[in-house]
Short mmCIF file of C-alpha atoms in Angstrom, two decimals:
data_model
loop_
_atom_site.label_atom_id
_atom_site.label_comp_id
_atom_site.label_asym_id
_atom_site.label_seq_id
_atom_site.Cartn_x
_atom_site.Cartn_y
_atom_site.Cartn_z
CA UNK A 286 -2.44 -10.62 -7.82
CA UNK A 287 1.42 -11.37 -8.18
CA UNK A 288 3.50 -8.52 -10.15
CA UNK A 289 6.31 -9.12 -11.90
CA UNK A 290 9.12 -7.06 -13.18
CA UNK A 291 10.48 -7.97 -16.77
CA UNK A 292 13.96 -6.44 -17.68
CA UNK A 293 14.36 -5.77 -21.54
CA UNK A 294 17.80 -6.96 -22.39
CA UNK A 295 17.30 -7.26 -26.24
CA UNK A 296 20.11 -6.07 -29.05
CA UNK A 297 18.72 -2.77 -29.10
CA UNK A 298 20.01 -2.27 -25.51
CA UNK A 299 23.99 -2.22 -27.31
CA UNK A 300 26.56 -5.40 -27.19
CA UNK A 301 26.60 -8.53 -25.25
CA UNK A 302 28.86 -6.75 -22.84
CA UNK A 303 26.29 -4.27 -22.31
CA UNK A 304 23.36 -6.49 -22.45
CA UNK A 305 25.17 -8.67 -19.74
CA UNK A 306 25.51 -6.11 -17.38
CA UNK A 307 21.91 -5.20 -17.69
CA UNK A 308 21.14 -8.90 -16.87
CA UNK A 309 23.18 -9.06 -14.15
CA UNK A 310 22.28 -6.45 -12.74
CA UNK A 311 18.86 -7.36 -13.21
CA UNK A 312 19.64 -10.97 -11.37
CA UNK A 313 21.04 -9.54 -7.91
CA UNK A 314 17.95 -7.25 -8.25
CA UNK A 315 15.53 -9.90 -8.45
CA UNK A 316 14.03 -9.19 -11.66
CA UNK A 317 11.17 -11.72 -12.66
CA UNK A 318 12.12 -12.43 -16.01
CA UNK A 319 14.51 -11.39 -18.45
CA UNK A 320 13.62 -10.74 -22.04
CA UNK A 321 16.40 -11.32 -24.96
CA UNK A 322 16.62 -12.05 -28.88
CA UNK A 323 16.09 -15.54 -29.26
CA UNK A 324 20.14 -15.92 -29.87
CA UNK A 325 21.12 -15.13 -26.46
CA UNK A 326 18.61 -17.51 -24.81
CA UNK A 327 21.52 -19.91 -23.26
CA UNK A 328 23.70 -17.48 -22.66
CA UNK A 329 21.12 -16.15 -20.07
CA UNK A 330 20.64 -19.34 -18.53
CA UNK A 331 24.44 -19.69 -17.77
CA UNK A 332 24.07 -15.92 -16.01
CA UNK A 333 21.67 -17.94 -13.93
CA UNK A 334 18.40 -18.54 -12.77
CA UNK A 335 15.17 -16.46 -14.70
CA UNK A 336 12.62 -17.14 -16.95
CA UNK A 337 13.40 -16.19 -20.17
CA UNK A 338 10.91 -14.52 -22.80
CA UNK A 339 12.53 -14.54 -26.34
CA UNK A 340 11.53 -11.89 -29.11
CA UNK A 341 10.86 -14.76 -32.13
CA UNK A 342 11.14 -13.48 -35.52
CA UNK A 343 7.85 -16.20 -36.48
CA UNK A 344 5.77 -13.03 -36.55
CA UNK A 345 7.51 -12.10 -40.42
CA UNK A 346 4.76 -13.23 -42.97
CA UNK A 347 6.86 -15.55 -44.70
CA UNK A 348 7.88 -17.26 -42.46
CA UNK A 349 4.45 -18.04 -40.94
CA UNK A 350 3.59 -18.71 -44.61
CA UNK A 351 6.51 -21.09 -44.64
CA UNK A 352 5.40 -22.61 -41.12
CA UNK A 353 1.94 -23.21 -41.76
CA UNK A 354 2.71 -25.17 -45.50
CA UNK A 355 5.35 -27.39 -43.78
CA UNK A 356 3.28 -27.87 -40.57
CA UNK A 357 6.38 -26.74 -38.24
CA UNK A 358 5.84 -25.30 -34.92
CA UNK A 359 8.77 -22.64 -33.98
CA UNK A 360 8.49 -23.25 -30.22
CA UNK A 361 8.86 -27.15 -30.66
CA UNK A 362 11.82 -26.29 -32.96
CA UNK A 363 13.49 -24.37 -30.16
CA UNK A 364 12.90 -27.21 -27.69
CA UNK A 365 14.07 -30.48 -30.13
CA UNK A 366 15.54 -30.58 -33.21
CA UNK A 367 15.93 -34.12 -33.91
CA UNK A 368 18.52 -35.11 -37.27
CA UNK A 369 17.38 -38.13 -38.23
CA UNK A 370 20.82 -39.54 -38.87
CA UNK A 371 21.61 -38.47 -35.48
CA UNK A 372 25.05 -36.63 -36.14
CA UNK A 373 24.01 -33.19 -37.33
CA UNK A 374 21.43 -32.97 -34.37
CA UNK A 375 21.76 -29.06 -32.71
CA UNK A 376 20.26 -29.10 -28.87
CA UNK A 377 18.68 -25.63 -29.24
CA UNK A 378 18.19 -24.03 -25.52
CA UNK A 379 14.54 -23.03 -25.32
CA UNK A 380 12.96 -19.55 -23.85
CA UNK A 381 10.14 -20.21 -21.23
CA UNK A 382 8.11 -17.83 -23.64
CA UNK A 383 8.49 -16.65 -26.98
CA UNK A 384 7.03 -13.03 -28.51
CA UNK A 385 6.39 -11.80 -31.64
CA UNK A 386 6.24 -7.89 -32.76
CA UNK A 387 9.38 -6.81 -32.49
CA UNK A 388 10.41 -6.60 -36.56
CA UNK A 389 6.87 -7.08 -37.03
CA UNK A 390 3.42 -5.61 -37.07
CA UNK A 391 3.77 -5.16 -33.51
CA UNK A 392 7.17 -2.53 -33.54
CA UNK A 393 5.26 -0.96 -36.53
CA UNK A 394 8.02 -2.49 -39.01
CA UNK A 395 5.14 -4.38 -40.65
CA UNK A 396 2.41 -2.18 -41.71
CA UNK A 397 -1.04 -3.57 -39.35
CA UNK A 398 -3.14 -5.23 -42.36
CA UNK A 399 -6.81 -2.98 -42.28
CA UNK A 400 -8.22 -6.30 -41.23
CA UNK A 401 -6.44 -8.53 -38.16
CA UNK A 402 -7.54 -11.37 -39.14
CA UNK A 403 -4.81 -11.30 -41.96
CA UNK A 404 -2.34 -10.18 -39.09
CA UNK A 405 1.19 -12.14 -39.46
CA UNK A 406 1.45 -11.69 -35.99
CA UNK A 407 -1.83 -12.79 -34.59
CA UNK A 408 -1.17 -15.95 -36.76
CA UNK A 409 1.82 -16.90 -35.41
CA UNK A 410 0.34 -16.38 -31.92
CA UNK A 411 -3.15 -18.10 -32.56
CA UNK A 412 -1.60 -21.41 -33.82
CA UNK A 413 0.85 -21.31 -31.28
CA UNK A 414 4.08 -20.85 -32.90
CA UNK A 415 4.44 -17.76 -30.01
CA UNK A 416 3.29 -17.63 -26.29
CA UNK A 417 2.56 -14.09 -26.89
CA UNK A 418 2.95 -10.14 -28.55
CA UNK A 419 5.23 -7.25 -28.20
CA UNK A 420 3.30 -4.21 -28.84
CA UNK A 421 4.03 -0.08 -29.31
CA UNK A 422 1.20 1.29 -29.19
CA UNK A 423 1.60 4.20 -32.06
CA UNK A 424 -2.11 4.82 -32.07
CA UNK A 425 -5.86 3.44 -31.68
CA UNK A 426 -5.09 1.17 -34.90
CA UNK A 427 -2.62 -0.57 -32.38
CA UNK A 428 -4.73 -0.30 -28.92
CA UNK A 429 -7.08 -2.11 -30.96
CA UNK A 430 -4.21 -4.84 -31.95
CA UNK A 431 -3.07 -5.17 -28.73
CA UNK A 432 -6.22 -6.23 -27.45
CA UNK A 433 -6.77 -8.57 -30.34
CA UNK A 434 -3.36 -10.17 -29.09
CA UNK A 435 -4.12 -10.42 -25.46
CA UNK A 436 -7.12 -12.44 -26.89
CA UNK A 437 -4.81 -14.72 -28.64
CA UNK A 438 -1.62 -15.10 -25.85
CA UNK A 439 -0.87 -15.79 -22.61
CA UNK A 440 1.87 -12.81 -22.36
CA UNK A 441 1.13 -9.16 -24.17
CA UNK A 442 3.79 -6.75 -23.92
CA UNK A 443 2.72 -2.95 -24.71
CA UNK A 444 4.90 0.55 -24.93
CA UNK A 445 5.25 3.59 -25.68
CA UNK A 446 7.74 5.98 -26.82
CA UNK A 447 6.24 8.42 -24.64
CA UNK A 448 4.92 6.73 -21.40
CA UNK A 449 2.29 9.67 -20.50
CA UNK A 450 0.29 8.72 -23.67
CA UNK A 451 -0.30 4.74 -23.36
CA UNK A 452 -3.93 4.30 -22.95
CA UNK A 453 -3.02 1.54 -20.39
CA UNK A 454 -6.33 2.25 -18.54
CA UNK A 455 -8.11 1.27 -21.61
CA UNK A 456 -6.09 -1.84 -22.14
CA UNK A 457 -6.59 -2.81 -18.29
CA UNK A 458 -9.87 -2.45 -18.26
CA UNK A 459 -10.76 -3.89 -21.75
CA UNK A 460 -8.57 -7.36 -21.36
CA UNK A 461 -9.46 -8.45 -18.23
CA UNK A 462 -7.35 -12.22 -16.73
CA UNK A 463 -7.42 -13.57 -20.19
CA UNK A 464 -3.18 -12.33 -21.21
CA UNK A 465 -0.54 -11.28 -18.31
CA UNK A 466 -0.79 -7.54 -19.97
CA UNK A 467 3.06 -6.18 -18.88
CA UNK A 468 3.70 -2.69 -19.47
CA UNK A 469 6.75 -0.85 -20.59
CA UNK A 470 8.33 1.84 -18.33
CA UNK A 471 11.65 2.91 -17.82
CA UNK A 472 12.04 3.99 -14.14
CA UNK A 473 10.31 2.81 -10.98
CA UNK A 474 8.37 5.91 -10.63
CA UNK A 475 6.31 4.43 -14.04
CA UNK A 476 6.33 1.06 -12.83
CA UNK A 477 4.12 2.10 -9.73
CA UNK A 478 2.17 3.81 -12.15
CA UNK A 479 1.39 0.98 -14.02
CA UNK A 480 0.96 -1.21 -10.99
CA UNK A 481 -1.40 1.34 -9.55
CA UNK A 482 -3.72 2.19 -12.44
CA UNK A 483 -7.19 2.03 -12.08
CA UNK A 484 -6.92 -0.11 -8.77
CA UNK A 485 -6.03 -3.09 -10.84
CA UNK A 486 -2.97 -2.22 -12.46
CA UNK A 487 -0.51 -3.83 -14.84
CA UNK A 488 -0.11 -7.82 -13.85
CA UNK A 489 3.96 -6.79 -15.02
CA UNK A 490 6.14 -4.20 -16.22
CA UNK A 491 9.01 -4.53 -18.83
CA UNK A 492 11.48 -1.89 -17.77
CA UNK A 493 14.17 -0.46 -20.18
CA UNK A 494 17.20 0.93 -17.81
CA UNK A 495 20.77 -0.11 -17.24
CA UNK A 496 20.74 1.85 -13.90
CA UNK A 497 21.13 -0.72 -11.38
CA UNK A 498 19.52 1.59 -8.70
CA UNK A 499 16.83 2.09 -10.96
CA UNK A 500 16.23 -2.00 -11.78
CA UNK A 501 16.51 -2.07 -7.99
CA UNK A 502 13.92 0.29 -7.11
CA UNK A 503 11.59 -0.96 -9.84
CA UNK A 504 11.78 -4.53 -8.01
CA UNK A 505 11.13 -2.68 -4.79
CA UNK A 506 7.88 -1.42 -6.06
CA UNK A 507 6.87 -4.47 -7.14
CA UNK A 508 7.46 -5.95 -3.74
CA UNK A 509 5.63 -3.07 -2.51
CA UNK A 510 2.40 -4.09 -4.03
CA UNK A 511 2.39 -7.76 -2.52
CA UNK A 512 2.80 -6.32 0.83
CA UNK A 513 0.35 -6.04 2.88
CA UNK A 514 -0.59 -3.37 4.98
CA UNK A 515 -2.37 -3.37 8.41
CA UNK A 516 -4.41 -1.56 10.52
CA UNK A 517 -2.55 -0.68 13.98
CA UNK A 518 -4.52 1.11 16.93
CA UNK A 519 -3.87 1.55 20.35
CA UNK A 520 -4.44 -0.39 23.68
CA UNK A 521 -4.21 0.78 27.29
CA UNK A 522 -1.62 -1.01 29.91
CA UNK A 523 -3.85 -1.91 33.12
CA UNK A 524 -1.08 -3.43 34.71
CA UNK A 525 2.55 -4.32 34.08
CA UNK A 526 4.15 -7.12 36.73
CA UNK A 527 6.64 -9.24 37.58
CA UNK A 528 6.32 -12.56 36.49
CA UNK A 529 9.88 -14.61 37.31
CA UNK A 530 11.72 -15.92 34.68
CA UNK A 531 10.49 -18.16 31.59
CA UNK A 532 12.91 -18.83 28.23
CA UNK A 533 12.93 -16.11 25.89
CA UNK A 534 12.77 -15.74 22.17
CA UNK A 535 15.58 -13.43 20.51
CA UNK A 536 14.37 -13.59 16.51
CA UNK A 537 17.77 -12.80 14.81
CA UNK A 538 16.41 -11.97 10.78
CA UNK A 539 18.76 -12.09 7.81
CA UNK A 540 17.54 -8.47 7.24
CA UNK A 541 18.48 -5.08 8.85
CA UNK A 542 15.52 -3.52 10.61
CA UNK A 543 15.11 0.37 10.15
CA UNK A 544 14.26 2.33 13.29
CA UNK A 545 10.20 2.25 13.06
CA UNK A 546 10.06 -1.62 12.31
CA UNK A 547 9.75 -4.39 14.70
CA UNK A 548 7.44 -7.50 14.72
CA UNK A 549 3.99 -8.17 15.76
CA UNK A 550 3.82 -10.74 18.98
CA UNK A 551 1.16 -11.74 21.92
CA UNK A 552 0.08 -13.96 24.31
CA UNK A 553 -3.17 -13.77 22.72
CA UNK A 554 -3.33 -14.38 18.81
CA UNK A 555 -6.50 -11.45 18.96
CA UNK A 556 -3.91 -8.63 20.10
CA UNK A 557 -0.43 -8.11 18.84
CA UNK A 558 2.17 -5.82 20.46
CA UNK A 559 4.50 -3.99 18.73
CA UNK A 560 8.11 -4.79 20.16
CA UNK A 561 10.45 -2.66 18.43
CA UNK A 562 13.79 -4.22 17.07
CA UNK A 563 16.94 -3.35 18.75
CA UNK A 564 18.22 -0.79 16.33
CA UNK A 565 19.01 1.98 19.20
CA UNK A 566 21.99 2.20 21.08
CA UNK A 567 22.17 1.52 24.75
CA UNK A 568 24.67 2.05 27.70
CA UNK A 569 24.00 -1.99 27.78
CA UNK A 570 24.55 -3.28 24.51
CA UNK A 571 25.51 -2.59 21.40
CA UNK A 572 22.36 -2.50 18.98
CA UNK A 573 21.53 -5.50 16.75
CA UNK A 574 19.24 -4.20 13.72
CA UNK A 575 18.50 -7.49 12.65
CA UNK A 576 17.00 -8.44 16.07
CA UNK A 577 13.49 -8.35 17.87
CA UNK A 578 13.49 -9.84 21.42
CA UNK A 579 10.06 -10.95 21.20
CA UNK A 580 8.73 -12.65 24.45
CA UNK A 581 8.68 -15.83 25.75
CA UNK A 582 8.39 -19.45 23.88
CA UNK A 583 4.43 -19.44 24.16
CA UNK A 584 3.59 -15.81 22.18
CA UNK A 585 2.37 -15.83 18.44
CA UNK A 586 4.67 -13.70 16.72
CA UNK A 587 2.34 -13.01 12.64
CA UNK A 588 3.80 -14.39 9.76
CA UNK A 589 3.66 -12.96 6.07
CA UNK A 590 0.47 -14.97 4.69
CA UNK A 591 -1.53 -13.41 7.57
CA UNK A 592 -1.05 -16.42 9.75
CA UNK A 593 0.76 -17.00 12.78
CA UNK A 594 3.46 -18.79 14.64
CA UNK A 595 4.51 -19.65 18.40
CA UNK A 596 7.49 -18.51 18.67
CA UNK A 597 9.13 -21.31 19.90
CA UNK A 598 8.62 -22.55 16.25
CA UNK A 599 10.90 -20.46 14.73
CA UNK A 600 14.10 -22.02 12.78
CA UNK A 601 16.61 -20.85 10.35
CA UNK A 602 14.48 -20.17 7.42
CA UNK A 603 10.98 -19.50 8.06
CA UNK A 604 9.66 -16.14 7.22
CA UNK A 605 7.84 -13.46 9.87
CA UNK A 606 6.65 -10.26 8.72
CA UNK A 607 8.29 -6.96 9.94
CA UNK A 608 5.91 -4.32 10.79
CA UNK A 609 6.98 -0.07 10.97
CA UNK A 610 4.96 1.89 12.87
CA UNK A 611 2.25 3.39 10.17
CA UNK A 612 1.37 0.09 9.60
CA UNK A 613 3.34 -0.99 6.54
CA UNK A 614 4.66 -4.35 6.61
CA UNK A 615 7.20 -6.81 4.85
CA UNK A 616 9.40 -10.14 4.99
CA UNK A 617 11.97 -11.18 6.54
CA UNK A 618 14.16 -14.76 6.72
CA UNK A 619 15.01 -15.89 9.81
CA UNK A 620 18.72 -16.51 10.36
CA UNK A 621 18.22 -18.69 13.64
CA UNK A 622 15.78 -17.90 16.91
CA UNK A 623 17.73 -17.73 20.10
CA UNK A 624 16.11 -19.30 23.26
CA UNK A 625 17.14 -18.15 26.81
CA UNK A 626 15.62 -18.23 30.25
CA UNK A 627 15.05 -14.36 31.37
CA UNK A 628 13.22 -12.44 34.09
CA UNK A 629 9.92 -11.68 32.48
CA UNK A 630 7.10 -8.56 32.72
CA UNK A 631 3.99 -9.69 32.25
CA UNK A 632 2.07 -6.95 30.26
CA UNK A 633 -2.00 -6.65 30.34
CA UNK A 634 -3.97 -4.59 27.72
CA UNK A 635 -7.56 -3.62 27.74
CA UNK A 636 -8.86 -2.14 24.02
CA UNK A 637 -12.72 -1.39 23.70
CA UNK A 638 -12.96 -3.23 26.80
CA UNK A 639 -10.85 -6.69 25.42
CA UNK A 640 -8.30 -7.60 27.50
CA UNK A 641 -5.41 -9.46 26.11
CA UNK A 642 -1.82 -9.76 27.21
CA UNK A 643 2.08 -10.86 26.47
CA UNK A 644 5.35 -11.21 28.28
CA UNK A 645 8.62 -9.43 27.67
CA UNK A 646 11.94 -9.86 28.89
CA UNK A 647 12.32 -7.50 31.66
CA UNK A 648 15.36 -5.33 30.12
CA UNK A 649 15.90 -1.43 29.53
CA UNK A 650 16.90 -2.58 25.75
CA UNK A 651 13.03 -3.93 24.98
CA UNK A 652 10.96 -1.42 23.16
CA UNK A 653 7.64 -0.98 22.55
CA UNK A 654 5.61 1.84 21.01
CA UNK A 655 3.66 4.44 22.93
CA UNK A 656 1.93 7.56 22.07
CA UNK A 657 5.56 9.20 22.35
CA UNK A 658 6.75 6.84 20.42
CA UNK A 659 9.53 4.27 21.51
CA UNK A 660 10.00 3.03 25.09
CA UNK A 661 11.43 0.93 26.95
CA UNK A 662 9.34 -2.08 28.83
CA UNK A 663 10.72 -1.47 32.00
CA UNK A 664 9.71 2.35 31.81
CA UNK A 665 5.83 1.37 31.17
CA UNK A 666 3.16 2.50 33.39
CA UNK A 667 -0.49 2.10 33.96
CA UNK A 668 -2.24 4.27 31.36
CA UNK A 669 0.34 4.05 28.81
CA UNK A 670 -0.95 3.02 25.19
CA UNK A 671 0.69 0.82 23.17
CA UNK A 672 0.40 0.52 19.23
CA UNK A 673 -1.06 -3.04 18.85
CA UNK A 674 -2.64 -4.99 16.18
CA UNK A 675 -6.33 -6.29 16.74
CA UNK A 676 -8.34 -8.39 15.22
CA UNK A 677 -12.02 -9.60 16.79
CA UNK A 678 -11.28 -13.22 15.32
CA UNK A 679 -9.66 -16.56 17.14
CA UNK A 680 -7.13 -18.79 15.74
CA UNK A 681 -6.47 -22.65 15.01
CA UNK A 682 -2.82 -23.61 14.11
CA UNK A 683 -1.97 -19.81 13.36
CA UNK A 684 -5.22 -19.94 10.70
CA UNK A 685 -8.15 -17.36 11.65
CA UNK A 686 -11.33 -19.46 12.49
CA UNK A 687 -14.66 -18.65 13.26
CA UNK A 688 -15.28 -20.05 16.05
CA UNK A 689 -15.50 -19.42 19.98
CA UNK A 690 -12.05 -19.62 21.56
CA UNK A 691 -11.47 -18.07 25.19
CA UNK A 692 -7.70 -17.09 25.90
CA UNK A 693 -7.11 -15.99 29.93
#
């Protein structure tokens, strides 16, 4: 499941100024989408590039009254507005989505009518005048009407005024795929809450903050959630040798590696060493964060979709994943893969009696990861262990196959 973070940036947040800000800072966060009063719809779009929800004011009965007697459909208005003397005509820029609630039944400004079939809300939704509802839940009367709109729109936004007492579990488990159910929070804290309940969690969160750290962190947890986490054990060295030199694969990322992260690479697609990146400081070189020296041009290094690629692949652009040490993992770009011929080690492995193998360059300033934790290549020994990633399965243009493939 992909989660997305949705950044409230409505009136009710204070002036365009502030609003802007919010938006902003919501942009160089990353923020999925970015939801406004239908008024400042263009002026979002010239911030740059987002989706766009718009709160719609369709949901007031009157004007659904109106709507339905004249046979108008508010999102078409918002796209095209077409004078038919062709001087008056007013290009309207259109939200990707448009809700109804807020002003409405769903904010609790309309009363809920005792039966929600008469909802001016629901209406506006069903005959698709709105992609979708904006919901505070103030009680059961309105856990009940937010599941009657997930039933009725592709987007369903619900919140509370106190987070601790949205029945989101109820509304998870009761909607199912049918809506993209996004739940209000207002720090990143909630929004792993809400990404974390009941295994499934929230497909979204709308978060109310102008704290950039905070709209920040709340991305980060999102990104969190997509990542995928891995299962590293550990394999002992039988031998360590020699080889003579072959051309070597420096991965330079557009990221800064922390001190536990490196990349997962191998001779064998089956097991993965950990190579540390060159974060540490040496008598030899300065260190390069951004950097794993990786092995030579033949080695899978894995990729972020679980796949994996030869090194020698590797351009300006393509993703690998970055590994740490406990397992965790997540993307980097490459900024450009730098190919030299080096004296190489040839390093053999043997885990529940599999034997697999890479090179690395043969340099004090390659790391790997033992049971004491980082060292360098040239210091390895029969016996050591190194952390490694295994997986019983063979491979077929970097795609796991089931089939029978011997690598010697």
């Amino acid at each position: 499941m992909t989660r997305e973070v949705w950044l409230k940036a409505d009136d009710e947040v204070g002036d365009w100024d502030a609003r802007r800000r919010r938006i902003t800072a919501g942009l160089e966060a990353g923020v999925d989408w970015v939801v406004v009063d239908e008024a400042d719809v263009e002026r979002v779009r010239e911030l740059g590039e987002v989706n766009v929800a718009a709160f719609s004011a369709a949901g007031d009965s009157t004007l659904v009254d109106d709507a339905e007697d004249n046979g108008v459909d508010r999102i078409e208005d918002a796209e095209s507005d077409d004078d038919e003397e062709g001087e008056d005509a007013v290009d309207v820029e259109a939200a990707d989505a448009y809700l109804v609630g807020k002003g409405g039944e769903g904010d609790g400004t309309v009363s809920l009518p005792p039966d929600l079939s008469g909802s001016a809300d629901l209406s506006t939704v069903r005959r698709g005048a709105a992609d979708g509802s904006y919901v505070e839940i103030r009680g059961k009367e309105y856990e009940a009407f937010a599941e009657a709109a997930a039933d009725a729109g592709d987007y369903t936004v619900v919140v509370g005024e106190d987070w601790t007492i949205i029945p989101l579990e109820n509304l998870i488990a009761r909607i199912g795929d049918e809506t993209t159910l996004v739940a209000g929070v207002t720090t990143a804290e909630e929004a792993r809450t809400a990404f974390e309940t009941l295994e499934l969690g929230a497909d979204a969160v709308l978060l109310d903050s102008d704290d950039p750290d905070v709209i920040r962190e709340t991305v980060e947890e999102r990104d969190a959630t997509e990542r995928e986490h891995l299962d590293l054990s550990w394999a002992e060295v039988t031998s360590i040798e020699q080889t003579g030199s072959a051309d070597r694969v420096c991965v330079d990322t557009a990221s800064l590696m922390d001190d536990d992260e490196g990349m997962l690479v191998g001779s064998m697609s089956r097991g993965l060493v950990f190579v540390h990146a060159e974060t540490a400081e040496s008598p030899y070189v300065a260190s390069r964060p951004f950097r794993v020296n990786a092995g030579a041009v033949h080695a899978y290094v894995r990729t972020p979709d679980g796949g994996t690629k030869y090194l020698s692949e590797l351009g300006s652009g393509d993703e690998v994943q970055l590994v740490d040490a406990d397992g965790g993992t997540r993307e980097a770009v490459v900024g450009r893969a730098k190919i030299e011929r080096r004296p190489m080690f040839r390093v053999e492995l043997e885990r529940d009696g599999d034997r697999f193998e890479t090179l690395l360059q043969n340099a004090e300033t390659i790391k790997v990861h033992t049971r004491e934790g980082r060292t360098a290549v040239t210091d390895l020994e029969p016996g050591d262990e190194l952390l490694v990633y295994y997986e019983d399965t063979a491979r077929h243009f970097g795609e796991a196959v089931d089939e029978r493939i011997i690598e010697k």
